[in-house]
């Protein structure tokens, strides 16, 4: 059982051809709401690949909260660990203009995910073969969950995004740390190849279309990505993390799990939306077979 502890958001995307100046009103040409939040995205990615997944998180008692709750339930994710609080559901307001985006995140109920909520769902954590964390919930909660998992000898995959919320002492408590190249440099202050050698088989750095890299204790291992035409890269990192979790809990080696995750991420960018492109296991296996 994979347990994801993290954020559940509604992404609100607006596209415009004219970026508004201060005080100006302009017309847009797209409005859409898309289920998101790094925690929910990673849960969906793992569940679509066939893992048993349970989610611990929080939404508001509003329309977005209900929609996100049932979206996760419909993805065959166990939702008994999702609570509805008096805060509003978390949102990400995404303004799209000229192939660029500006995002404002309002955490809302995600910041109600505190130690007391974790304690209420301790039975779920105790069932876990792996716990997945990200950094869109309070850092105090991350501290508490990591200490619990260390005490219970439960492996942890920490995706340190947003990297500004990362605490250096966490590296000793996690089993896998999966920053992208930019996050790695932000966290460690140097290039990823230098840092990888300090954390063999623990630090896995994703490199976008170039794949991912880690140090196996003897050599640097670069696992190439799958070259494809990207329609929307949103959620590719979350797909990688969910797919890696699925593969590693299924008994694959780190190298095989990274390759599997790279393929899943390559499929995810071929469709629109973070969760919209997340693949089923059959599609990943089909593309893997094509590499042989």
PDB file of N, CA, C and O in Angstrom, residues 135-190:
ATOM      1  N   UNK A 135       6.038  19.175  -0.622  1.00  0.00           N
ATOM      2  CA  UNK A 135       6.205  20.303   0.295  1.00  0.00           C
ATOM      3  C   UNK A 135       5.142  21.384   0.109  1.00  0.00           C
ATOM      4  O   UNK A 135       5.421  22.572   0.258  1.00  0.00           O
ATOM      5  N   UNK A 136       3.911  20.972  -0.202  1.00  0.00           N
ATOM      6  CA  UNK A 136       2.802  21.925  -0.293  1.00  0.00           C
ATOM      7  C   UNK A 136       1.892  21.846   0.926  1.00  0.00           C
ATOM      8  O   UNK A 136       0.757  22.305   0.897  1.00  0.00           O
ATOM      9  N   UNK A 137       2.407  21.250   2.010  1.00  0.00           N
ATOM     10  CA  UNK A 137       1.719  21.204   3.299  1.00  0.00           C
ATOM     11  C   UNK A 137       2.682  21.765   4.348  1.00  0.00           C
ATOM     12  O   UNK A 137       3.869  21.960   4.060  1.00  0.00           O
ATOM     13  N   UNK A 138       2.234  22.051   5.570  1.00  0.00           N
ATOM     14  CA  UNK A 138       3.131  22.681   6.554  1.00  0.00           C
ATOM     15  C   UNK A 138       4.392  21.863   6.825  1.00  0.00           C
ATOM     16  O   UNK A 138       4.351  20.638   6.924  1.00  0.00           O
ATOM     17  N   UNK A 139       5.515  22.558   6.960  1.00  0.00           N
ATOM     18  CA  UNK A 139       6.786  21.871   7.204  1.00  0.00           C
ATOM     19  C   UNK A 139       6.761  21.141   8.539  1.00  0.00           C
ATOM     20  O   UNK A 139       7.419  20.097   8.699  1.00  0.00           O
ATOM     21  N   UNK A 140       5.998  21.644   9.496  1.00  0.00           N
ATOM     22  CA  UNK A 140       5.901  20.975  10.791  1.00  0.00           C
ATOM     23  C   UNK A 140       5.265  19.594  10.639  1.00  0.00           C
ATOM     24  O   UNK A 140       5.616  18.648  11.353  1.00  0.00           O
ATOM     25  N   UNK A 141       4.337  19.491   9.704  1.00  0.00           N
ATOM     26  CA  UNK A 141       3.704  18.198   9.439  1.00  0.00           C
ATOM     27  C   UNK A 141       4.699  17.236   8.810  1.00  0.00           C
ATOM     28  O   UNK A 141       4.737  16.046   9.149  1.00  0.00           O
ATOM     29  N   UNK A 142       5.510  17.743   7.880  1.00  0.00           N
ATOM     30  CA  UNK A 142       6.552  16.918   7.262  1.00  0.00           C
ATOM     31  C   UNK A 142       7.500  16.394   8.345  1.00  0.00           C
ATOM     32  O   UNK A 142       7.850  15.206   8.363  1.00  0.00           O
ATOM     33  N   UNK A 143       7.921  17.280   9.248  1.00  0.00           N
ATOM     34  CA  UNK A 143       8.803  16.882  10.353  1.00  0.00           C
ATOM     35  C   UNK A 143       8.206  15.708  11.119  1.00  0.00           C
ATOM     36  O   UNK A 143       8.876  14.703  11.387  1.00  0.00           O
ATOM     37  N   UNK A 144       6.930  15.841  11.468  1.00  0.00           N
ATOM     38  CA  UNK A 144       6.267  14.829  12.282  1.00  0.00           C
ATOM     39  C   UNK A 144       6.142  13.506  11.530  1.00  0.00           C
ATOM     40  O   UNK A 144       6.440  12.437  12.072  1.00  0.00           O
ATOM     41  N   UNK A 145       5.719  13.569  10.274  1.00  0.00           N
ATOM     42  CA  UNK A 145       5.549  12.345   9.480  1.00  0.00           C
ATOM     43  C   UNK A 145       6.884  11.622   9.305  1.00  0.00           C
ATOM     44  O   UNK A 145       6.955  10.389   9.416  1.00  0.00           O
ATOM     45  N   UNK A 146       7.948  12.365   9.033  1.00  0.00           N
ATOM     46  CA  UNK A 146       9.257  11.733   8.857  1.00  0.00           C
ATOM     47  C   UNK A 146       9.692  11.021  10.139  1.00  0.00           C
ATOM     48  O   UNK A 146      10.213   9.897  10.092  1.00  0.00           O
ATOM     49  N   UNK A 147       9.476  11.651  11.285  1.00  0.00           N
ATOM     50  CA  UNK A 147       9.844  11.011  12.552  1.00  0.00           C
ATOM     51  C   UNK A 147       9.026   9.742  12.778  1.00  0.00           C
ATOM     52  O   UNK A 147       9.550   8.725  13.254  1.00  0.00           O
ATOM     53  N   UNK A 148       7.733   9.791  12.431  1.00  0.00           N
ATOM     54  CA  UNK A 148       6.873   8.611  12.565  1.00  0.00           C
ATOM     55  C   UNK A 148       7.375   7.476  11.673  1.00  0.00           C
ATOM     56  O   UNK A 148       7.480   6.322  12.101  1.00  0.00           O
ATOM     57  N   UNK A 149       7.701   7.814  10.431  1.00  0.00           N
ATOM     58  CA  UNK A 149       8.133   6.788   9.479  1.00  0.00           C
ATOM     59  C   UNK A 149       9.477   6.184   9.870  1.00  0.00           C
ATOM     60  O   UNK A 149       9.700   4.978   9.699  1.00  0.00           O
ATOM     61  N   UNK A 150      10.383   7.002  10.400  1.00  0.00           N
ATOM     62  CA  UNK A 150      11.660   6.481  10.891  1.00  0.00           C
ATOM     63  C   UNK A 150      11.418   5.504  12.032  1.00  0.00           C
ATOM     64  O   UNK A 150      11.988   4.403  12.074  1.00  0.00           O
ATOM     65  N   UNK A 151      10.543   5.881  12.959  1.00  0.00           N
ATOM     66  CA  UNK A 151      10.233   5.026  14.111  1.00  0.00           C
ATOM     67  C   UNK A 151       9.612   3.709  13.677  1.00  0.00           C
ATOM     68  O   UNK A 151       9.906   2.649  14.245  1.00  0.00           O
ATOM     69  N   UNK A 152       8.761   3.750  12.632  1.00  0.00           N
ATOM     70  CA  UNK A 152       8.060   2.558  12.170  1.00  0.00           C
ATOM     71  C   UNK A 152       8.812   1.822  11.062  1.00  0.00           C
ATOM     72  O   UNK A 152       8.330   0.799  10.560  1.00  0.00           O
ATOM     73  N   UNK A 153       9.978   2.329  10.676  1.00  0.00           N
ATOM     74  CA  UNK A 153      10.801   1.744   9.599  1.00  0.00           C
ATOM     75  C   UNK A 153      10.030   1.655   8.284  1.00  0.00           C
ATOM     76  O   UNK A 153      10.099   0.646   7.567  1.00  0.00           O
ATOM     77  N   UNK A 154       9.291   2.716   7.967  1.00  0.00           N
ATOM     78  CA  UNK A 154       8.544   2.792   6.711  1.00  0.00           C
ATOM     79  C   UNK A 154       9.328   3.662   5.731  1.00  0.00           C
ATOM     80  O   UNK A 154       9.675   4.799   6.048  1.00  0.00           O
ATOM     81  N   UNK A 155       9.631   3.156   4.524  1.00  0.00           N
ATOM     82  CA  UNK A 155      10.362   3.964   3.541  1.00  0.00           C
ATOM     83  C   UNK A 155       9.578   5.211   3.144  1.00  0.00           C
ATOM     84  O   UNK A 155       8.338   5.192   3.092  1.00  0.00           O
ATOM     85  N   UNK A 156      10.310   6.291   2.848  1.00  0.00           N
ATOM     86  CA  UNK A 156       9.701   7.563   2.461  1.00  0.00           C
ATOM     87  C   UNK A 156      10.312   8.063   1.165  1.00  0.00           C
ATOM     88  O   UNK A 156      11.540   8.092   1.019  1.00  0.00           O
ATOM     89  N   UNK A 157       9.453   8.461   0.233  1.00  0.00           N
ATOM     90  CA  UNK A 157       9.867   9.180  -0.967  1.00  0.00           C
ATOM     91  C   UNK A 157       9.448  10.632  -0.771  1.00  0.00           C
ATOM     92  O   UNK A 157       8.258  10.914  -0.640  1.00  0.00           O
ATOM     93  N   UNK A 158      10.419  11.524  -0.726  1.00  0.00           N
ATOM     94  CA  UNK A 158      10.140  12.954  -0.577  1.00  0.00           C
ATOM     95  C   UNK A 158      10.463  13.673  -1.873  1.00  0.00           C
ATOM     96  O   UNK A 158      11.601  13.668  -2.337  1.00  0.00           O
ATOM     97  N   UNK A 159       9.450  14.278  -2.463  1.00  0.00           N
ATOM     98  CA  UNK A 159       9.622  15.119  -3.646  1.00  0.00           C
ATOM     99  C   UNK A 159       9.694  16.572  -3.159  1.00  0.00           C
ATOM    100  O   UNK A 159       8.670  17.143  -2.777  1.00  0.00           O
ATOM    101  N   UNK A 160      10.894  17.179  -3.137  1.00  0.00           N
ATOM    102  CA  UNK A 160      11.076  18.466  -2.465  1.00  0.00           C
ATOM    103  C   UNK A 160      10.634  19.660  -3.317  1.00  0.00           C
ATOM    104  O   UNK A 160      11.453  20.455  -3.783  1.00  0.00           O
ATOM    105  N   UNK A 161       9.326  19.766  -3.512  1.00  0.00           N
ATOM    106  CA  UNK A 161       8.773  20.866  -4.298  1.00  0.00           C
ATOM    107  C   UNK A 161       7.551  21.424  -3.569  1.00  0.00           C
ATOM    108  O   UNK A 161       6.686  20.654  -3.148  1.00  0.00           O
ATOM    109  N   UNK A 162       7.498  22.754  -3.388  1.00  0.00           N
ATOM    110  CA  UNK A 162       8.514  23.749  -3.769  1.00  0.00           C
ATOM    111  C   UNK A 162       9.761  23.670  -2.887  1.00  0.00           C
ATOM    112  O   UNK A 162       9.658  23.515  -1.672  1.00  0.00           O
ATOM    113  N   UNK A 163      10.906  23.806  -3.531  1.00  0.00           N
ATOM    114  CA  UNK A 163      12.190  23.584  -2.855  1.00  0.00           C
ATOM    115  C   UNK A 163      12.462  24.583  -1.739  1.00  0.00           C
ATOM    116  O   UNK A 163      13.232  24.289  -0.818  1.00  0.00           O
ATOM    117  N   UNK A 164      11.828  25.747  -1.787  1.00  0.00           N
ATOM    118  CA  UNK A 164      12.054  26.764  -0.756  1.00  0.00           C
ATOM    119  C   UNK A 164      11.637  26.264   0.628  1.00  0.00           C
ATOM    120  O   UNK A 164      12.114  26.777   1.647  1.00  0.00           O
ATOM    121  N   UNK A 165      10.761  25.259   0.686  1.00  0.00           N
ATOM    122  CA  UNK A 165      10.279  24.746   1.970  1.00  0.00           C
ATOM    123  C   UNK A 165      11.116  23.587   2.504  1.00  0.00           C
ATOM    124  O   UNK A 165      10.813  23.035   3.565  1.00  0.00           O
ATOM    125  N   UNK A 166      12.173  23.214   1.786  1.00  0.00           N
ATOM    126  CA  UNK A 166      12.972  22.041   2.163  1.00  0.00           C
ATOM    127  C   UNK A 166      13.878  22.351   3.365  1.00  0.00           C
ATOM    128  O   UNK A 166      14.442  23.436   3.473  1.00  0.00           O
ATOM    129  N   UNK A 167      14.035  21.361   4.254  1.00  0.00           N
ATOM    130  CA  UNK A 167      14.940  21.475   5.405  1.00  0.00           C
ATOM    131  C   UNK A 167      16.079  20.462   5.252  1.00  0.00           C
ATOM    132  O   UNK A 167      15.824  19.270   5.029  1.00  0.00           O
ATOM    133  N   UNK A 168      17.335  20.896   5.330  1.00  0.00           N
ATOM    134  CA  UNK A 168      18.483  20.029   5.054  1.00  0.00           C
ATOM    135  C   UNK A 168      18.516  18.742   5.882  1.00  0.00           C
ATOM    136  O   UNK A 168      18.980  17.705   5.404  1.00  0.00           O
ATOM    137  N   UNK A 169      18.024  18.803   7.122  1.00  0.00           N
ATOM    138  CA  UNK A 169      18.117  17.618   7.987  1.00  0.00           C
ATOM    139  C   UNK A 169      17.218  16.471   7.533  1.00  0.00           C
ATOM    140  O   UNK A 169      17.369  15.327   7.979  1.00  0.00           O
ATOM    141  N   UNK A 170      16.309  16.745   6.604  1.00  0.00           N
ATOM    142  CA  UNK A 170      15.394  15.683   6.155  1.00  0.00           C
ATOM    143  C   UNK A 170      16.102  14.601   5.343  1.00  0.00           C
ATOM    144  O   UNK A 170      15.632  13.473   5.270  1.00  0.00           O
ATOM    145  N   UNK A 171      17.216  14.937   4.715  1.00  0.00           N
ATOM    146  CA  UNK A 171      17.891  13.986   3.830  1.00  0.00           C
ATOM    147  C   UNK A 171      18.253  12.695   4.562  1.00  0.00           C
ATOM    148  O   UNK A 171      18.248  11.607   3.974  1.00  0.00           O
ATOM    149  N   UNK A 172      18.537  12.786   5.840  1.00  0.00           N
ATOM    150  CA  UNK A 172      18.924  11.605   6.603  1.00  0.00           C
ATOM    151  C   UNK A 172      17.730  10.722   6.957  1.00  0.00           C
ATOM    152  O   UNK A 172      17.901   9.556   7.324  1.00  0.00           O
ATOM    153  N   UNK A 173      16.526  11.255   6.830  1.00  0.00           N
ATOM    154  CA  UNK A 173      15.338  10.513   7.248  1.00  0.00           C
ATOM    155  C   UNK A 173      14.558   9.904   6.087  1.00  0.00           C
ATOM    156  O   UNK A 173      13.652   9.100   6.307  1.00  0.00           O
ATOM    157  N   UNK A 174      14.893  10.314   4.866  1.00  0.00           N
ATOM    158  CA  UNK A 174      14.134   9.822   3.714  1.00  0.00           C
ATOM    159  C   UNK A 174      14.882   8.680   3.033  1.00  0.00           C
ATOM    160  O   UNK A 174      16.098   8.550   3.147  1.00  0.00           O
ATOM    161  N   UNK A 175      14.129   7.875   2.312  1.00  0.00           N
ATOM    162  CA  UNK A 175      14.711   6.775   1.546  1.00  0.00           C
ATOM    163  C   UNK A 175      15.096   7.246   0.148  1.00  0.00           C
ATOM    164  O   UNK A 175      16.145   6.883  -0.377  1.00  0.00           O
ATOM    165  N   UNK A 176      14.211   8.070  -0.448  1.00  0.00           N
ATOM    166  CA  UNK A 176      14.449   8.622  -1.782  1.00  0.00           C
ATOM    167  C   UNK A 176      14.098  10.099  -1.769  1.00  0.00           C
ATOM    168  O   UNK A 176      13.040  10.499  -1.262  1.00  0.00           O
ATOM    169  N   UNK A 177      14.985  10.920  -2.339  1.00  0.00           N
ATOM    170  CA  UNK A 177      14.738  12.351  -2.528  1.00  0.00           C
ATOM    171  C   UNK A 177      14.782  12.618  -4.023  1.00  0.00           C
ATOM    172  O   UNK A 177      15.764  12.275  -4.684  1.00  0.00           O
ATOM    173  N   UNK A 178      13.720  13.240  -4.565  1.00  0.00           N
ATOM    174  CA  UNK A 178      13.588  13.321  -6.024  1.00  0.00           C
ATOM    175  C   UNK A 178      13.394  14.758  -6.528  1.00  0.00           C
ATOM    176  O   UNK A 178      12.350  15.095  -7.092  1.00  0.00           O
ATOM    177  N   UNK A 179      14.395  15.616  -6.382  1.00  0.00           N
ATOM    178  CA  UNK A 179      14.276  16.962  -6.943  1.00  0.00           C
ATOM    179  C   UNK A 179      14.525  16.952  -8.444  1.00  0.00           C
ATOM    180  O   UNK A 179      15.150  16.029  -8.977  1.00  0.00           O
ATOM    181  N   UNK A 180      14.033  17.991  -9.133  1.00  0.00           N
ATOM    182  CA  UNK A 180      14.504  18.179 -10.502  1.00  0.00           C
ATOM    183  C   UNK A 180      15.844  18.926 -10.434  1.00  0.00           C
ATOM    184  O   UNK A 180      16.330  19.269  -9.352  1.00  0.00           O
ATOM    185  N   UNK A 181      16.444  19.175 -11.590  1.00  0.00           N
ATOM    186  CA  UNK A 181      17.781  19.751 -11.608  1.00  0.00           C
ATOM    187  C   UNK A 181      17.818  21.128 -10.943  1.00  0.00           C
ATOM    188  O   UNK A 181      18.728  21.442 -10.168  1.00  0.00           O
ATOM    189  N   UNK A 182      16.802  21.950 -11.208  1.00  0.00           N
ATOM    190  CA  UNK A 182      16.750  23.293 -10.616  1.00  0.00           C
ATOM    191  C   UNK A 182      16.583  23.218  -9.110  1.00  0.00           C
ATOM    192  O   UNK A 182      17.266  23.930  -8.354  1.00  0.00           O
ATOM    193  N   UNK A 183      15.679  22.365  -8.649  1.00  0.00           N
ATOM    194  CA  UNK A 183      15.462  22.201  -7.209  1.00  0.00           C
ATOM    195  C   UNK A 183      16.703  21.674  -6.516  1.00  0.00           C
ATOM    196  O   UNK A 183      17.032  22.088  -5.400  1.00  0.00           O
ATOM    197  N   UNK A 184      17.421  20.761  -7.180  1.00  0.00           N
ATOM    198  CA  UNK A 184      18.641  20.205  -6.599  1.00  0.00           C
ATOM    199  C   UNK A 184      19.677  21.299  -6.352  1.00  0.00           C
ATOM    200  O   UNK A 184      20.291  21.361  -5.281  1.00  0.00           O
ATOM    201  N   UNK A 185      19.871  22.163  -7.330  1.00  0.00           N
ATOM    202  CA  UNK A 185      20.838  23.249  -7.175  1.00  0.00           C
ATOM    203  C   UNK A 185      20.384  24.242  -6.115  1.00  0.00           C
ATOM    204  O   UNK A 185      21.199  24.788  -5.363  1.00  0.00           O
ATOM    205  N   UNK A 186      19.071  24.455  -6.031  1.00  0.00           N
ATOM    206  CA  UNK A 186      18.534  25.371  -5.018  1.00  0.00           C
ATOM    207  C   UNK A 186      18.746  24.807  -3.612  1.00  0.00           C
ATOM    208  O   UNK A 186      19.078  25.541  -2.676  1.00  0.00           O
ATOM    209  N   UNK A 187      18.581  23.504  -3.466  1.00  0.00           N
ATOM    210  CA  UNK A 187      18.706  22.863  -2.159  1.00  0.00           C
ATOM    211  C   UNK A 187      20.153  22.724  -1.730  1.00  0.00           C
ATOM    212  O   UNK A 187      20.525  23.026  -0.590  1.00  0.00           O
ATOM    213  N   UNK A 188      21.018  22.258  -2.648  1.00  0.00           N
ATOM    214  CA  UNK A 188      22.392  21.905  -2.276  1.00  0.00           C
ATOM    215  C   UNK A 188      23.427  22.943  -2.683  1.00  0.00           C
ATOM    216  O   UNK A 188      24.574  22.870  -2.252  1.00  0.00           O
ATOM    217  N   UNK A 189      23.048  23.881  -3.547  1.00  0.00           N
ATOM    218  CA  UNK A 189      23.948  24.965  -3.910  1.00  0.00           C
ATOM    219  C   UNK A 189      25.064  24.587  -4.852  1.00  0.00           C
ATOM    220  O   UNK A 189      26.058  25.315  -4.963  1.00  0.00           O
ATOM    221  N   UNK A 190      24.943  23.470  -5.535  1.00  0.00           N
ATOM    222  CA  UNK A 190      25.967  23.050  -6.491  1.00  0.00           C
ATOM    223  C   UNK A 190      25.334  22.180  -7.562  1.00  0.00           C
ATOM    224  O   UNK A 190      24.146  21.864  -7.487  1.00  0.00           O
TER     225      UNK A 190
END
